[in-house]
């Protein structure tokens, strides 16, 4: 007799088996079972005869596999009983592998739910099972059926199947609160299973915001409340959607630069919006038509760039701009009139090269224009006529008892006042209901500074009127005039 008996067999079609070995315990027999690769699966000796191995509830359950059984007599002689019994397929058991509920959202929105199933054991035989996904409130009560669908059990042996997803639109009337979703599989018991407890799974909680409640204090739904909710922000255009945030909250802002269309000087250009000094150049120096001097009215190509004041050119330093100076080369220190020419100290008028007919003679020749009629050849008149001439000169050099310079200054003040009023009226007729603080200070600057300072001469006032007529604000005109007429103020 030999010492070893060897048996080989195969298992397939989800079948399972038992291996039983019986012998007299006095015999030193051993029995082992191995897989096709020679790996030991189980063994028994005379201390453990009986059930040697069974595939149910092990990793070998339902597997198609080749096995080898070896009985070793260990040199002894005797009888034994070896039985390999098939026990059929294991019962099916389908469970839920994953369930992903919707995230936080607003009622009326479309959301997505996804899931995947797993076959834990036994053949499903391609059975079709019904799935339900329900929306539950925070008390666990069913609010609505989210999904009804079917799935085919196509795998076994701890393999996943049935991965799927569905979209669901939350009803508009859903109240605000915490919710979750629940997946139930094989709701009609179409599949006989060894375990029914794992057929229900509840996902993570999420929050649903009722849409009507959300927008109750925001009629136009632009994110700005119709009434103050405690943050001090109120929609300035409560019935019109808008995104402005700088000048007004919640008003139309087509270029999305934060300034509403109403107050945006460049409503279609996001790089520019405001013009605080109202000189037609925008406050952003890097934007379209940028103002390089945004706090001071200016001109194109001004001193310092666009939007800066024009360079003051007064070559002879007499306080009269070259553009208005009829005598551009007046010597330093000369008192001049508004035309830039020297004032004649004898008659209060400027000397621009003509003497008006009152000249004298040299020697005994009568100077042309001397029509005194006294018959003398020295170019003078008699005492009576001389007094008359002086009186005439004094009368000609005053107007209503005031010097021409003072009269000119007063007339200039009146003209500036009228021009300022017309400009302000023109700006206010543009239809803007509100001009915020940055622009308001430009309007305020148009008022003429008071001239009650005794150190301000009539000539300085006349010079200021010329600057104002050229487009400078009154306060800027005063500053520039002080540089020429009152330089000691800067010491």
GROMACS .gro file of C-alpha atoms in nm:
model
  491
    1UNK     CA    1   0.000   0.000   0.000
    2UNK     CA    2   0.107   0.361  -0.063
    3UNK     CA    3   0.133   0.629   0.203
    4UNK     CA    4  -0.045   0.911   0.006
    5UNK     CA    5  -0.387   0.939  -0.155
    6UNK     CA    6  -0.443   1.248  -0.377
    7UNK     CA    7  -0.780   1.379  -0.507
    8UNK     CA    8  -0.841   1.675  -0.744
    9UNK     CA    9  -1.173   1.852  -0.823
   10UNK     CA   10  -1.320   2.182  -0.947
   11UNK     CA   11  -1.605   2.407  -0.829
   12UNK     CA   12  -1.795   2.650  -1.059
   13UNK     CA   13  -2.125   2.832  -1.118
   14UNK     CA   14  -2.124   2.998  -0.775
   15UNK     CA   15  -2.138   2.656  -0.607
   16UNK     CA   16  -2.000   2.592  -0.261
   17UNK     CA   17  -1.882   2.270  -0.092
   18UNK     CA   18  -1.797   2.097   0.238
   19UNK     CA   19  -1.491   1.871   0.293
   20UNK     CA   20  -1.540   1.600   0.564
   21UNK     CA   21  -1.275   1.343   0.671
   22UNK     CA   22  -1.345   1.056   0.914
   23UNK     CA   23  -1.103   0.785   1.046
   24UNK     CA   24  -1.018   0.598   1.363
   25UNK     CA   25  -0.849   0.844   1.591
   26UNK     CA   26  -0.584   0.584   1.670
   27UNK     CA   27  -0.454   0.620   1.318
   28UNK     CA   28  -0.196   0.898   1.252
   29UNK     CA   29  -0.363   1.007   0.930
   30UNK     CA   30  -0.359   1.374   0.815
   31UNK     CA   31  -0.565   1.541   0.543
   32UNK     CA   32  -0.494   1.874   0.366
   33UNK     CA   33  -0.670   2.081   0.099
   34UNK     CA   34  -0.477   2.309  -0.135
   35UNK     CA   35  -0.553   2.538  -0.427
   36UNK     CA   36  -0.415   2.480  -0.776
   37UNK     CA   37  -0.099   2.665  -0.686
   38UNK     CA   38  -0.019   2.431  -0.398
   39UNK     CA   39  -0.115   2.686  -0.132
   40UNK     CA   40  -0.251   2.530   0.187
   41UNK     CA   41  -0.614   2.616   0.255
   42UNK     CA   42  -0.701   2.384   0.550
   43UNK     CA   43  -0.586   2.060   0.723
   44UNK     CA   44  -0.689   1.807   0.994
   45UNK     CA   45  -0.529   1.517   1.188
   46UNK     CA   46  -0.649   1.246   1.430
   47UNK     CA   47  -0.722   1.513   1.686
   48UNK     CA   48  -0.959   1.706   1.456
   49UNK     CA   49  -1.125   1.464   1.218
   50UNK     CA   50  -1.466   1.575   1.090
   51UNK     CA   51  -1.544   1.896   0.905
   52UNK     CA   52  -1.214   2.001   0.751
   53UNK     CA   53  -1.324   2.293   0.531
   54UNK     CA   54  -1.634   2.469   0.387
   55UNK     CA   55  -1.642   2.759   0.141
   56UNK     CA   56  -1.956   2.935   0.268
   57UNK     CA   57  -1.878   3.257   0.456
   58UNK     CA   58  -1.514   3.247   0.347
   59UNK     CA   59  -1.316   3.420   0.078
   60UNK     CA   60  -1.365   3.110  -0.141
   61UNK     CA   61  -1.744   3.135  -0.134
   62UNK     CA   62  -1.896   3.096  -0.481
   63UNK     CA   63  -1.561   3.105  -0.658
   64UNK     CA   64  -1.480   2.900  -0.965
   65UNK     CA   65  -1.163   2.722  -0.853
   66UNK     CA   66  -0.948   2.402  -0.873
   67UNK     CA   67  -0.866   2.219  -0.549
   68UNK     CA   68  -0.642   1.925  -0.440
   69UNK     CA   69  -0.698   1.700  -0.133
   70UNK     CA   70  -0.405   1.492   0.004
   71UNK     CA   71  -0.445   1.210   0.263
   72UNK     CA   72  -0.115   1.107   0.431
   73UNK     CA   73  -0.118   0.768   0.619
   74UNK     CA   74   0.215   0.837   0.787
   75UNK     CA   75   0.315   0.468   0.741
   76UNK     CA   76   0.003   0.333   0.907
   77UNK     CA   77  -0.265   0.111   0.761
   78UNK     CA   78  -0.638   0.162   0.806
   79UNK     CA   79  -0.968   0.282   0.664
   80UNK     CA   80  -1.092   0.644   0.627
   81UNK     CA   81  -1.398   0.818   0.483
   82UNK     CA   82  -1.354   1.132   0.269
   83UNK     CA   83  -1.658   1.324   0.140
   84UNK     CA   84  -1.680   1.640  -0.074
   85UNK     CA   85  -2.037   1.771  -0.068
   86UNK     CA   86  -2.169   2.060  -0.285
   87UNK     CA   87  -2.415   2.284  -0.104
   88UNK     CA   88  -2.526   2.520  -0.383
   89UNK     CA   89  -2.485   2.894  -0.424
   90UNK     CA   90  -2.492   3.133  -0.133
   91UNK     CA   91  -2.803   3.350  -0.098
   92UNK     CA   92  -2.779   3.695  -0.259
   93UNK     CA   93  -2.706   4.004  -0.054
   94UNK     CA   94  -2.717   4.347  -0.219
   95UNK     CA   95  -2.623   4.663  -0.026
   96UNK     CA   96  -2.562   5.037  -0.085
   97UNK     CA   97  -2.199   5.127  -0.143
   98UNK     CA   98  -2.230   5.510  -0.167
   99UNK     CA   99  -2.504   5.776  -0.160
  100UNK     CA  100  -2.433   6.143  -0.233
  101UNK     CA  101  -2.716   6.380  -0.139
  102UNK     CA  102  -2.751   6.737  -0.279
  103UNK     CA  103  -2.552   7.026  -0.133
  104UNK     CA  104  -2.709   7.334   0.028
  105UNK     CA  105  -2.939   7.506  -0.221
  106UNK     CA  106  -3.249   7.721  -0.273
  107UNK     CA  107  -3.599   7.592  -0.334
  108UNK     CA  108  -3.680   7.571  -0.703
  109UNK     CA  109  -3.323   7.474  -0.796
  110UNK     CA  110  -3.230   7.157  -0.984
  111UNK     CA  111  -2.990   6.938  -0.782
  112UNK     CA  112  -2.818   6.603  -0.838
  113UNK     CA  113  -2.820   6.279  -0.637
  114UNK     CA  114  -2.577   5.993  -0.712
  115UNK     CA  115  -2.532   5.640  -0.577
  116UNK     CA  116  -2.360   5.302  -0.627
  117UNK     CA  117  -2.464   4.950  -0.514
  118UNK     CA  118  -2.259   4.643  -0.419
  119UNK     CA  119  -2.330   4.268  -0.438
  120UNK     CA  120  -2.186   4.124  -0.117
  121UNK     CA  121  -2.252   3.753  -0.187
  122UNK     CA  122  -2.446   3.511  -0.397
  123UNK     CA  123  -2.561   3.544  -0.754
  124UNK     CA  124  -2.819   3.806  -0.837
  125UNK     CA  125  -2.908   3.628  -1.156
  126UNK     CA  126  -2.956   3.966  -1.327
  127UNK     CA  127  -3.257   4.037  -1.113
  128UNK     CA  128  -3.413   4.383  -1.159
  129UNK     CA  129  -3.475   4.567  -0.833
  130UNK     CA  130  -3.661   4.895  -0.767
  131UNK     CA  131  -3.492   5.192  -0.594
  132UNK     CA  132  -3.653   5.487  -0.414
  133UNK     CA  133  -3.479   5.806  -0.301
  134UNK     CA  134  -3.682   6.022  -0.061
  135UNK     CA  135  -3.635   6.375   0.075
  136UNK     CA  136  -3.656   6.374   0.456
  137UNK     CA  137  -3.696   6.672   0.690
  138UNK     CA  138  -3.497   6.712   1.012
  139UNK     CA  139  -3.755   6.497   1.194
  140UNK     CA  140  -3.712   6.208   0.950
  141UNK     CA  141  -4.052   6.255   0.785
  142UNK     CA  142  -4.079   6.206   0.409
  143UNK     CA  143  -4.127   6.540   0.231
  144UNK     CA  144  -4.126   6.414  -0.127
  145UNK     CA  145  -4.011   6.131  -0.353
  146UNK     CA  146  -3.696   6.248  -0.529
  147UNK     CA  147  -3.616   5.945  -0.749
  148UNK     CA  148  -3.780   5.617  -0.855
  149UNK     CA  149  -3.568   5.392  -1.076
  150UNK     CA  150  -3.451   5.032  -1.129
  151UNK     CA  151  -3.116   4.853  -1.129
  152UNK     CA  152  -2.999   4.511  -1.250
  153UNK     CA  153  -2.801   4.293  -1.006
  154UNK     CA  154  -2.522   4.191  -1.241
  155UNK     CA  155  -2.235   4.099  -1.008
  156UNK     CA  156  -2.153   3.895  -0.700
  157UNK     CA  157  -1.865   3.845  -0.464
  158UNK     CA  158  -1.831   4.194  -0.315
  159UNK     CA  159  -1.830   4.375  -0.650
  160UNK     CA  160  -1.997   4.713  -0.711
  161UNK     CA  161  -2.263   4.775  -0.972
  162UNK     CA  162  -2.548   5.009  -1.056
  163UNK     CA  163  -2.356   5.338  -1.032
  164UNK     CA  164  -2.604   5.607  -1.138
  165UNK     CA  165  -2.733   5.960  -1.076
  166UNK     CA  166  -3.053   6.160  -1.119
  167UNK     CA  167  -3.152   6.528  -1.119
  168UNK     CA  168  -3.424   6.658  -0.892
  169UNK     CA  169  -3.593   7.001  -0.872
  170UNK     CA  170  -3.676   7.102  -0.517
  171UNK     CA  171  -4.037   7.230  -0.494
  172UNK     CA  172  -4.073   7.609  -0.469
  173UNK     CA  173  -4.283   7.579  -0.154
  174UNK     CA  174  -4.019   7.383   0.039
  175UNK     CA  175  -3.963   7.562   0.370
  176UNK     CA  176  -3.619   7.664   0.489
  177UNK     CA  177  -3.447   7.402   0.703
  178UNK     CA  178  -3.214   7.102   0.726
  179UNK     CA  179  -3.291   6.799   0.511
  180UNK     CA  180  -3.135   6.471   0.401
  181UNK     CA  181  -3.198   6.202   0.139
  182UNK     CA  182  -3.269   5.830   0.192
  183UNK     CA  183  -3.204   5.549  -0.059
  184UNK     CA  184  -3.404   5.225  -0.032
  185UNK     CA  185  -3.322   4.930  -0.264
  186UNK     CA  186  -3.528   4.623  -0.360
  187UNK     CA  187  -3.836   4.795  -0.224
  188UNK     CA  188  -4.063   4.526  -0.381
  189UNK     CA  189  -3.859   4.227  -0.250
  190UNK     CA  190  -3.785   4.107  -0.602
  191UNK     CA  191  -3.457   3.951  -0.483
  192UNK     CA  192  -3.431   3.693  -0.206
  193UNK     CA  193  -3.147   3.806   0.019
  194UNK     CA  194  -2.967   3.675   0.322
  195UNK     CA  195  -2.971   4.022   0.480
  196UNK     CA  196  -3.240   4.287   0.429
  197UNK     CA  197  -3.107   4.529   0.691
  198UNK     CA  198  -2.852   4.687   0.455
  199UNK     CA  199  -3.113   4.787   0.194
  200UNK     CA  200  -3.165   5.138   0.342
  201UNK     CA  201  -2.906   5.416   0.365
  202UNK     CA  202  -2.941   5.784   0.472
  203UNK     CA  203  -2.698   6.041   0.330
  204UNK     CA  204  -2.542   6.359   0.468
  205UNK     CA  205  -2.758   6.650   0.583
  206UNK     CA  206  -2.796   6.965   0.370
  207UNK     CA  207  -2.980   7.300   0.399
  208UNK     CA  208  -3.262   7.422   0.173
  209UNK     CA  209  -3.333   7.797   0.168
  210UNK     CA  210  -3.686   7.893   0.065
  211UNK     CA  211  -3.651   8.133  -0.228
  212UNK     CA  212  -3.938   8.365  -0.132
  213UNK     CA  213  -3.801   8.398   0.220
  214UNK     CA  214  -3.453   8.468   0.083
  215UNK     CA  215  -3.567   8.763  -0.132
  216UNK     CA  216  -3.839   8.895   0.099
  217UNK     CA  217  -3.632   9.208   0.172
  218UNK     CA  218  -3.474   9.236  -0.173
  219UNK     CA  219  -3.746   9.294  -0.431
  220UNK     CA  220  -3.513   9.324  -0.732
  221UNK     CA  221  -3.294   9.034  -0.610
  222UNK     CA  222  -2.963   9.212  -0.662
  223UNK     CA  223  -2.819   9.137  -0.319
  224UNK     CA  224  -2.899   9.478  -0.165
  225UNK     CA  225  -3.181   9.485   0.090
  226UNK     CA  226  -3.484   9.706   0.034
  227UNK     CA  227  -3.477   9.805   0.403
  228UNK     CA  228  -3.184   9.815   0.644
  229UNK     CA  229  -3.118   9.471   0.789
  230UNK     CA  230  -2.856   9.595   1.033
  231UNK     CA  231  -2.557   9.648   0.806
  232UNK     CA  232  -2.649  10.005   0.712
  233UNK     CA  233  -2.676   9.915   0.343
  234UNK     CA  234  -3.004   9.995   0.167
  235UNK     CA  235  -3.083   9.953  -0.203
  236UNK     CA  236  -3.100  10.299  -0.365
  237UNK     CA  237  -3.281  10.149  -0.665
  238UNK     CA  238  -3.501   9.890  -0.489
  239UNK     CA  239  -3.709   9.785  -0.790
  240UNK     CA  240  -3.428   9.771  -1.048
  241UNK     CA  241  -3.147   9.516  -1.048
  242UNK     CA  242  -2.808   9.681  -1.007
  243UNK     CA  243  -2.458   9.619  -0.875
  244UNK     CA  244  -2.322   9.967  -0.800
  245UNK     CA  245  -2.145  10.008  -0.464
  246UNK     CA  246  -1.952  10.338  -0.468
  247UNK     CA  247  -2.194  10.626  -0.513
  248UNK     CA  248  -2.516  10.432  -0.460
  249UNK     CA  249  -2.605  10.075  -0.366
  250UNK     CA  250  -2.787   9.843  -0.604
  251UNK     CA  251  -2.831  10.069  -0.906
  252UNK     CA  252  -2.758   9.993  -1.272
  253UNK     CA  253  -2.386   9.990  -1.347
  254UNK     CA  254  -2.335   9.875  -1.704
  255UNK     CA  255  -1.954   9.887  -1.701
  256UNK     CA  256  -1.939   9.722  -1.355
  257UNK     CA  257  -1.690   9.972  -1.210
  258UNK     CA  258  -1.895  10.030  -0.894
  259UNK     CA  259  -2.032  10.372  -0.992
  260UNK     CA  260  -2.395  10.381  -1.106
  261UNK     CA  261  -2.472  10.486  -1.463
  262UNK     CA  262  -2.639  10.806  -1.340
  263UNK     CA  263  -2.321  10.943  -1.182
  264UNK     CA  264  -2.067  10.776  -1.411
  265UNK     CA  265  -1.913  11.031  -1.650
  266UNK     CA  266  -1.788  10.731  -1.854
  267UNK     CA  267  -2.073  10.478  -1.810
  268UNK     CA  268  -1.937  10.238  -2.074
  269UNK     CA  269  -1.573  10.247  -1.961
  270UNK     CA  270  -1.475  10.056  -1.647
  271UNK     CA  271  -1.141  10.239  -1.623
  272UNK     CA  272  -1.300  10.577  -1.553
  273UNK     CA  273  -1.603  10.708  -1.366
  274UNK     CA  274  -1.563  11.033  -1.169
  275UNK     CA  275  -1.448  11.385  -1.251
  276UNK     CA  276  -1.424  11.562  -0.915
  277UNK     CA  277  -1.285  11.889  -1.052
  278UNK     CA  278  -1.524  11.889  -1.351
  279UNK     CA  279  -1.254  11.956  -1.610
  280UNK     CA  280  -1.358  11.666  -1.839
  281UNK     CA  281  -1.062  11.451  -1.732
  282UNK     CA  282  -1.134  11.145  -1.514
  283UNK     CA  283  -1.009  11.107  -1.157
  284UNK     CA  284  -0.821  10.786  -1.242
  285UNK     CA  285  -0.493  10.911  -1.393
  286UNK     CA  286  -0.430  10.571  -1.554
  287UNK     CA  287  -0.776  10.536  -1.708
  288UNK     CA  288  -0.932  10.674  -2.023
  289UNK     CA  289  -0.879  11.053  -2.044
  290UNK     CA  290  -0.703  11.037  -1.707
  291UNK     CA  291  -0.656  11.354  -1.499
  292UNK     CA  292  -0.297  11.401  -1.382
  293UNK     CA  293  -0.417  11.671  -1.139
  294UNK     CA  294  -0.756  11.529  -1.027
  295UNK     CA  295  -0.814  11.783  -0.750
  296UNK     CA  296  -0.754  12.096  -0.961
  297UNK     CA  297  -0.940  12.193  -1.281
  298UNK     CA  298  -0.711  12.191  -1.582
  299UNK     CA  299  -0.680  12.165  -1.956
  300UNK     CA  300  -0.540  11.927  -2.214
  301UNK     CA  301  -0.161  11.941  -2.212
  302UNK     CA  302  -0.155  12.143  -1.891
  303UNK     CA  303   0.153  12.195  -1.679
  304UNK     CA  304   0.199  11.841  -1.542
  305UNK     CA  305  -0.019  11.664  -1.796
  306UNK     CA  306  -0.380  11.647  -1.907
  307UNK     CA  307  -0.618  11.790  -1.648
  308UNK     CA  308  -0.354  12.016  -1.489
  309UNK     CA  309  -0.372  12.398  -1.499
  310UNK     CA  310  -0.226  12.567  -1.803
  311UNK     CA  311   0.122  12.711  -1.758
  312UNK     CA  312   0.111  13.079  -1.654
  313UNK     CA  313   0.323  13.277  -1.903
  314UNK     CA  314   0.402  13.631  -1.792
  315UNK     CA  315   0.744  13.708  -1.941
  316UNK     CA  316   0.780  14.061  -1.798
  317UNK     CA  317   0.635  13.966  -1.456
  318UNK     CA  318   0.389  14.255  -1.447
  319UNK     CA  319   0.093  14.036  -1.347
  320UNK     CA  320  -0.072  14.037  -1.690
  321UNK     CA  321  -0.056  13.715  -1.893
  322UNK     CA  322   0.133  13.746  -2.220
  323UNK     CA  323  -0.183  13.657  -2.411
  324UNK     CA  324  -0.350  13.973  -2.273
  325UNK     CA  325  -0.040  14.193  -2.240
  326UNK     CA  326  -0.024  14.480  -2.493
  327UNK     CA  327   0.318  14.574  -2.353
  328UNK     CA  328   0.491  14.237  -2.295
  329UNK     CA  329   0.832  14.391  -2.213
  330UNK     CA  330   0.737  14.630  -1.931
  331UNK     CA  331   1.039  14.693  -1.699
  332UNK     CA  332   1.033  14.523  -1.362
  333UNK     CA  333   0.856  14.726  -1.094
  334UNK     CA  334   0.647  14.927  -1.337
  335UNK     CA  335   0.286  14.985  -1.238
  336UNK     CA  336   0.066  14.864  -1.523
  337UNK     CA  337  -0.300  14.854  -1.610
  338UNK     CA  338  -0.516  14.563  -1.717
  339UNK     CA  339  -0.367  14.581  -2.066
  340UNK     CA  340  -0.014  14.532  -1.929
  341UNK     CA  341   0.102  14.882  -2.019
  342UNK     CA  342   0.251  15.139  -1.781
  343UNK     CA  343   0.003  15.361  -1.597
  344UNK     CA  344   0.071  15.737  -1.651
  345UNK     CA  345   0.097  15.877  -1.299
  346UNK     CA  346  -0.026  16.223  -1.415
  347UNK     CA  347  -0.360  16.118  -1.560
  348UNK     CA  348  -0.417  15.761  -1.435
  349UNK     CA  349  -0.423  15.616  -1.785
  350UNK     CA  350  -0.186  15.375  -1.952
  351UNK     CA  351   0.077  15.499  -2.195
  352UNK     CA  352   0.075  15.273  -2.498
  353UNK     CA  353   0.267  15.516  -2.733
  354UNK     CA  354   0.013  15.799  -2.806
  355UNK     CA  355  -0.037  16.115  -2.597
  356UNK     CA  356  -0.393  16.204  -2.701
  357UNK     CA  357  -0.301  16.555  -2.828
  358UNK     CA  358  -0.175  16.728  -2.508
  359UNK     CA  359   0.198  16.759  -2.586
  360UNK     CA  360   0.436  17.052  -2.517
  361UNK     CA  361   0.690  17.236  -2.733
  362UNK     CA  362   1.066  17.261  -2.720
  363UNK     CA  363   1.203  17.607  -2.794
  364UNK     CA  364   0.959  17.851  -2.949
  365UNK     CA  365   0.776  17.610  -3.175
  366UNK     CA  366   0.422  17.526  -3.086
  367UNK     CA  367   0.368  17.145  -3.038
  368UNK     CA  368   0.098  17.007  -3.266
  369UNK     CA  369  -0.232  16.970  -3.090
  370UNK     CA  370  -0.183  17.259  -2.844
  371UNK     CA  371  -0.508  17.444  -2.902
  372UNK     CA  372  -0.499  17.661  -2.593
  373UNK     CA  373  -0.523  17.980  -2.808
  374UNK     CA  374  -0.324  18.206  -2.574
  375UNK     CA  375  -0.093  18.332  -2.854
  376UNK     CA  376   0.227  18.233  -2.671
  377UNK     CA  377   0.494  18.030  -2.848
  378UNK     CA  378   0.622  17.840  -2.539
  379UNK     CA  379   0.350  17.577  -2.560
  380UNK     CA  380   0.181  17.678  -2.231
  381UNK     CA  381  -0.143  17.849  -2.141
  382UNK     CA  382  -0.216  18.134  -1.909
  383UNK     CA  383  -0.297  18.076  -1.547
  384UNK     CA  384  -0.672  18.061  -1.594
  385UNK     CA  385  -0.658  17.818  -1.878
  386UNK     CA  386  -0.395  17.603  -1.702
  387UNK     CA  387  -0.631  17.555  -1.408
  388UNK     CA  388  -0.905  17.463  -1.647
  389UNK     CA  389  -0.683  17.203  -1.817
  390UNK     CA  390  -0.587  17.038  -1.486
  391UNK     CA  391  -0.949  17.015  -1.386
  392UNK     CA  392  -1.034  16.857  -1.720
  393UNK     CA  393  -0.760  16.594  -1.682
  394UNK     CA  394  -0.876  16.502  -1.334
  395UNK     CA  395  -1.233  16.470  -1.455
  396UNK     CA  396  -1.127  16.246  -1.742
  397UNK     CA  397  -0.929  16.012  -1.514
  398UNK     CA  398  -1.217  15.929  -1.276
  399UNK     CA  399  -1.554  15.759  -1.318
  400UNK     CA  400  -1.819  15.841  -1.060
  401UNK     CA  401  -1.539  15.964  -0.839
  402UNK     CA  402  -1.344  15.634  -0.856
  403UNK     CA  403  -1.028  15.544  -1.041
  404UNK     CA  404  -1.074  15.340  -1.360
  405UNK     CA  405  -0.889  15.043  -1.206
  406UNK     CA  406  -1.140  15.015  -0.921
  407UNK     CA  407  -1.429  15.046  -1.164
  408UNK     CA  408  -1.275  14.777  -1.387
  409UNK     CA  409  -1.236  14.546  -1.088
  410UNK     CA  410  -1.598  14.596  -0.981
  411UNK     CA  411  -1.723  14.533  -1.334
  412UNK     CA  412  -1.509  14.218  -1.346
  413UNK     CA  413  -1.663  14.093  -1.021
  414UNK     CA  414  -2.012  14.146  -1.158
  415UNK     CA  415  -1.928  13.965  -1.484
  416UNK     CA  416  -1.773  13.669  -1.299
  417UNK     CA  417  -2.077  13.644  -1.075
  418UNK     CA  418  -2.310  13.632  -1.376
  419UNK     CA  419  -2.093  13.374  -1.557
  420UNK     CA  420  -2.071  13.156  -1.245
  421UNK     CA  421  -2.449  13.168  -1.202
  422UNK     CA  422  -2.502  13.065  -1.564
  423UNK     CA  423  -2.250  12.780  -1.535
  424UNK     CA  424  -2.410  12.649  -1.216
  425UNK     CA  425  -2.754  12.670  -1.371
  426UNK     CA  426  -2.630  12.481  -1.676
  427UNK     CA  427  -2.480  12.203  -1.466
  428UNK     CA  428  -2.790  12.168  -1.251
  429UNK     CA  429  -3.012  12.134  -1.559
  430UNK     CA  430  -2.852  11.801  -1.651
  431UNK     CA  431  -3.116  11.598  -1.468
  432UNK     CA  432  -2.893  11.439  -1.206
  433UNK     CA  433  -3.084  11.411  -0.882
  434UNK     CA  434  -2.776  11.369  -0.667
  435UNK     CA  435  -2.411  11.469  -0.699
  436UNK     CA  436  -2.199  11.317  -0.427
  437UNK     CA  437  -1.932  11.480  -0.219
  438UNK     CA  438  -1.632  11.441  -0.451
  439UNK     CA  439  -1.802  11.642  -0.725
  440UNK     CA  440  -1.977  11.892  -0.496
  441UNK     CA  441  -1.650  12.050  -0.388
  442UNK     CA  442  -1.579  12.141  -0.752
  443UNK     CA  443  -1.905  12.337  -0.767
  444UNK     CA  444  -1.823  12.512  -0.439
  445UNK     CA  445  -1.489  12.623  -0.583
  446UNK     CA  446  -1.661  12.847  -0.840
  447UNK     CA  447  -1.739  13.114  -0.579
  448UNK     CA  448  -1.507  13.418  -0.594
  449UNK     CA  449  -1.296  13.465  -0.277
  450UNK     CA  450  -1.378  13.774  -0.079
  451UNK     CA  451  -1.164  14.076  -0.168
  452UNK     CA  452  -1.182  14.248   0.172
  453UNK     CA  453  -0.806  14.214   0.229
  454UNK     CA  454  -0.652  14.563   0.218
  455UNK     CA  455  -0.330  14.421   0.073
  456UNK     CA  456  -0.508  14.310  -0.246
  457UNK     CA  457  -0.467  14.578  -0.507
  458UNK     CA  458  -0.700  14.664  -0.791
  459UNK     CA  459  -0.435  14.533  -1.028
  460UNK     CA  460  -0.435  14.195  -0.854
  461UNK     CA  461  -0.813  14.178  -0.875
  462UNK     CA  462  -0.800  14.257  -1.245
  463UNK     CA  463  -0.539  13.984  -1.294
  464UNK     CA  464  -0.761  13.735  -1.109
  465UNK     CA  465  -1.053  13.821  -1.340
  466UNK     CA  466  -0.838  13.736  -1.640
  467UNK     CA  467  -0.755  13.394  -1.491
  468UNK     CA  468  -1.118  13.324  -1.411
  469UNK     CA  469  -1.222  13.425  -1.762
  470UNK     CA  470  -0.962  13.174  -1.889
  471UNK     CA  471  -1.138  12.894  -1.698
  472UNK     CA  472  -0.959  12.886  -1.360
  473UNK     CA  473  -1.164  12.853  -1.037
  474UNK     CA  474  -1.165  13.166  -0.825
  475UNK     CA  475  -0.959  13.014  -0.544
  476UNK     CA  476  -0.694  12.894  -0.792
  477UNK     CA  477  -0.689  13.239  -0.952
  478UNK     CA  478  -0.629  13.398  -0.610
  479UNK     CA  479  -0.342  13.155  -0.542
  480UNK     CA  480  -0.169  13.229  -0.872
  481UNK     CA  481  -0.221  13.605  -0.835
  482UNK     CA  482  -0.071  13.600  -0.484
  483UNK     CA  483   0.248  13.451  -0.628
  484UNK     CA  484   0.298  13.770  -0.833
  485UNK     CA  485   0.142  14.046  -0.624
  486UNK     CA  486   0.188  13.918  -0.268
  487UNK     CA  487   0.491  13.683  -0.280
  488UNK     CA  488   0.567  13.763   0.084
  489UNK     CA  489   0.274  13.539   0.185
  490UNK     CA  490   0.488  13.235   0.101
  491UNK     CA  491   0.779  13.347   0.322
   0.00000   0.00000   0.00000
